[in-house]
Amino acid sequence: KNISFTEAQGGSDPVNPPASSDDLTNGDENATVANPGVWYYWNDQGWCGSNVTVSLAKYDAEANTVTVTYSGSNVACWFGMQIFYENPANEAGKTYKLTCTIISEAAGDIKINGQKVTLVAGENHIELTVVEDANNNGNDAADASFALQCGTESGTILAESNTITISGLSFTAIEGG
C-alpha cells in the first residue's frame, strides 16, 4: 500500500513515505523539493489576501492516505491551500503518469502540477501526464513531484471549508519521456 514509483518496464519501488502516522509538515514547495519523501501543506495566513486555517493535516502510513481539513474566511486567494510531495525516485525532465484518488467534500476546480482538474464531491480518480520539475509554477523555483492547489486562477479557492483525502499516489515512467 505504499506510494509507488513504477518504471516503464514494470518494476516498482516504494516511495519513502513518513515512517508512521503523523502530522504533515507546514512549508512551501521549495521546502518540499529540498526534503523528498515528506508531505507538506501550505495555507495562506494573510500573505495573499486569505486566512486559511488547517485543523487536520495527517499522513496515515497504514492506510497510505493524506488527509487535510481546512477552513477560511474571505478566501479570495485561489492557491490559499496547497499540498505537496516530492518523490525521491523521480528524475528531473522525465515524463510520468501521475495517478491517485482524491476524495473531496466539495466539488470544484483545483490544479495539480499546473493542470486544471475538476473534482466532484466524493471520490475522484486522477490520471495526469506530468514532467518532473517542469517549472509548472511559473517561476524559477523547483516544482514538487505532486503539487495540488485548492483552486484555479479563474476562480477562488475550491471551498471555504473542505476535507481532502489523497490516496494511492503513484508515478509511472513513460517510455521516451
Coordinates of C-alpha atoms in Angstrom, one line a residue:
K1 CA 0.0 0.0 0.0
N2 CA 3.0 2.3 -0.2
I3 CA 3.1 5.2 -2.6
S4 CA 4.9 3.7 -5.5
F5 CA 7.1 4.6 -8.4
T6 CA 6.9 2.3 -11.4
E7 CA 9.5 2.1 -14.2
A8 CA 8.0 1.7 -17.7
Q9 CA 9.4 -1.9 -17.8
G10 CA 7.1 -2.8 -14.9
G11 CA 9.3 -2.7 -11.8
S12 CA 8.1 -0.9 -8.8
D13 CA 10.0 0.9 -6.0
P14 CA 8.2 2.3 -3.0
V15 CA 8.5 6.0 -2.4
N16 CA 9.7 6.8 1.1
P17 CA 6.6 7.9 2.9
P18 CA 6.8 9.0 6.5
A19 CA 7.5 6.1 8.8
S20 CA 4.3 6.5 10.9
S21 CA 1.0 8.3 11.0
D22 CA 1.9 11.8 11.8
D23 CA 1.2 15.5 11.1
L24 CA 2.2 16.8 7.7
T25 CA 4.9 19.5 7.8
N26 CA 3.8 23.1 7.2
G27 CA 6.0 24.5 4.5
D28 CA 6.2 25.7 0.9
E29 CA 7.0 24.0 -2.4
N30 CA 10.7 24.8 -2.1
A31 CA 10.9 23.0 1.3
T32 CA 9.1 20.0 -0.2
V33 CA 11.7 19.8 -3.0
A34 CA 14.5 20.1 -0.5
N35 CA 13.1 17.2 1.6
P36 CA 12.0 14.3 -0.7
G37 CA 9.7 11.8 0.7
V38 CA 7.9 14.2 3.1
W39 CA 4.4 15.5 2.6
Y40 CA 3.9 19.3 3.1
Y41 CA 1.0 21.7 3.2
W42 CA 0.9 25.5 2.9
N43 CA -2.0 27.6 4.0
D44 CA -2.4 31.3 3.4
Q45 CA -2.2 33.4 6.5
G46 CA -2.9 36.8 5.0
W47 CA 0.1 37.0 2.7
C48 CA -2.1 36.6 -0.4
G49 CA -5.3 38.0 0.9
S50 CA -6.8 35.0 2.6
N51 CA -6.9 33.5 6.0
V52 CA -6.9 29.7 5.8
T53 CA -6.8 27.5 9.0
V54 CA -5.8 23.9 8.9
S55 CA -7.4 21.8 11.6
L56 CA -6.1 18.4 10.3
A57 CA -3.1 17.5 8.2
K58 CA -2.2 13.8 8.6
Y59 CA -0.4 11.1 6.7
D60 CA -1.7 7.6 7.7
A61 CA 1.0 5.1 6.8
E62 CA -1.2 2.1 7.3
A63 CA -3.9 3.4 5.0
N64 CA -1.5 5.2 2.7
T65 CA -3.6 8.4 2.8
V66 CA -3.0 12.1 3.3
T67 CA -6.0 14.0 4.8
V68 CA -6.2 17.8 5.1
T69 CA -9.1 19.7 6.6
Y70 CA -9.1 23.4 6.2
S71 CA -11.4 26.4 6.6
G72 CA -11.2 30.0 5.9
S73 CA -12.8 33.4 5.8
N74 CA -12.6 35.8 2.9
V75 CA -10.8 33.1 1.0
A76 CA -10.0 35.1 -2.2
C77 CA -6.7 33.5 -2.9
W78 CA -7.2 30.5 -5.3
F79 CA -3.9 28.9 -4.0
G80 CA -4.7 29.6 -0.4
M81 CA -4.5 25.9 0.5
Q82 CA -1.8 23.7 -1.1
I83 CA -0.5 20.1 -0.6
F84 CA 3.0 19.0 -1.8
Y85 CA 5.0 15.8 -2.1
E86 CA 8.5 15.3 -3.7
N87 CA 9.0 11.7 -5.0
P88 CA 12.7 10.9 -4.4
A89 CA 12.6 8.3 -7.2
N90 CA 11.5 10.7 -10.0
E91 CA 14.2 12.2 -12.3
A92 CA 14.2 15.8 -13.5
G93 CA 13.0 16.2 -17.0
K94 CA 11.4 12.7 -17.3
T95 CA 7.7 12.2 -18.1
Y96 CA 5.5 10.3 -15.7
K97 CA 1.9 9.2 -15.5
L98 CA 0.7 10.5 -12.1
T99 CA -2.3 8.6 -10.6
C100 CA -4.1 8.9 -7.3
T101 CA -7.6 9.0 -5.8
I102 CA -8.9 12.3 -4.2
I103 CA -11.9 12.3 -2.0
S104 CA -13.2 15.8 -1.6
E105 CA -16.2 17.0 0.4
A106 CA -16.6 19.9 -2.1
A107 CA -16.9 19.9 -5.9
G108 CA -14.9 22.4 -8.0
D109 CA -11.7 23.0 -9.8
I110 CA -8.2 22.5 -8.5
K111 CA -4.7 22.4 -10.0
I112 CA -2.3 19.5 -9.9
N113 CA 1.1 20.2 -11.3
G114 CA -0.2 23.2 -13.2
Q115 CA -3.1 21.3 -14.8
K116 CA -6.7 22.1 -14.1
V117 CA -8.7 19.1 -12.6
T118 CA -12.4 19.3 -11.9
L119 CA -13.4 17.4 -8.7
V120 CA -16.9 16.1 -7.9
A121 CA -17.9 15.8 -4.3
G122 CA -16.8 12.3 -3.3
E123 CA -14.3 10.1 -5.0
N124 CA -12.2 11.2 -8.0
H125 CA -9.8 9.1 -9.9
I126 CA -6.9 11.3 -11.2
E127 CA -4.6 10.4 -14.1
L128 CA -2.3 13.1 -15.5
T129 CA 0.9 13.2 -17.6
V130 CA 3.5 15.3 -15.8
V131 CA 7.1 16.2 -16.3
E132 CA 9.3 16.2 -13.2
D133 CA 10.5 19.7 -12.3
A134 CA 8.9 21.3 -15.4
N135 CA 8.5 24.8 -13.8
N136 CA 4.7 24.4 -13.6
N137 CA 4.6 27.1 -11.0
G138 CA 5.8 29.7 -13.5
N139 CA 8.8 30.9 -11.5
D140 CA 12.4 29.8 -11.1
A141 CA 11.6 27.7 -8.0
A142 CA 11.8 23.9 -8.3
D143 CA 8.5 22.1 -8.6
A144 CA 7.4 19.3 -6.4
S145 CA 6.5 15.9 -7.9
F146 CA 2.9 16.4 -6.7
A147 CA 1.7 20.0 -6.2
L148 CA -2.0 20.5 -5.5
Q149 CA -3.6 23.9 -5.2
C150 CA -7.2 24.0 -4.0
G151 CA -8.4 26.3 -6.7
T152 CA -7.6 27.7 -10.1
E153 CA -6.6 31.2 -11.4
S154 CA -10.1 31.7 -12.9
G155 CA -11.8 31.4 -9.5
T156 CA -11.3 31.4 -5.8
I157 CA -10.4 28.5 -3.5
L158 CA -12.3 25.2 -4.1
A159 CA -14.4 25.8 -1.0
E160 CA -14.1 27.9 2.1
S161 CA -14.0 24.7 4.2
N162 CA -13.2 21.2 2.9
T163 CA -11.6 17.9 3.7
I164 CA -9.4 16.4 1.0
T165 CA -8.0 12.8 1.2
I166 CA -5.4 11.7 -1.3
S167 CA -4.6 8.0 -1.6
G168 CA -2.7 5.7 -4.0
L169 CA -0.3 8.3 -5.3
S170 CA 2.0 6.8 -7.9
F171 CA 4.3 7.8 -10.7
T172 CA 4.8 5.6 -13.7
A173 CA 7.7 6.5 -16.0
I174 CA 6.6 6.9 -19.6
E175 CA 9.0 5.5 -22.2
G176 CA 10.6 8.1 -24.3
G177 CA 9.5 10.9 -21.9

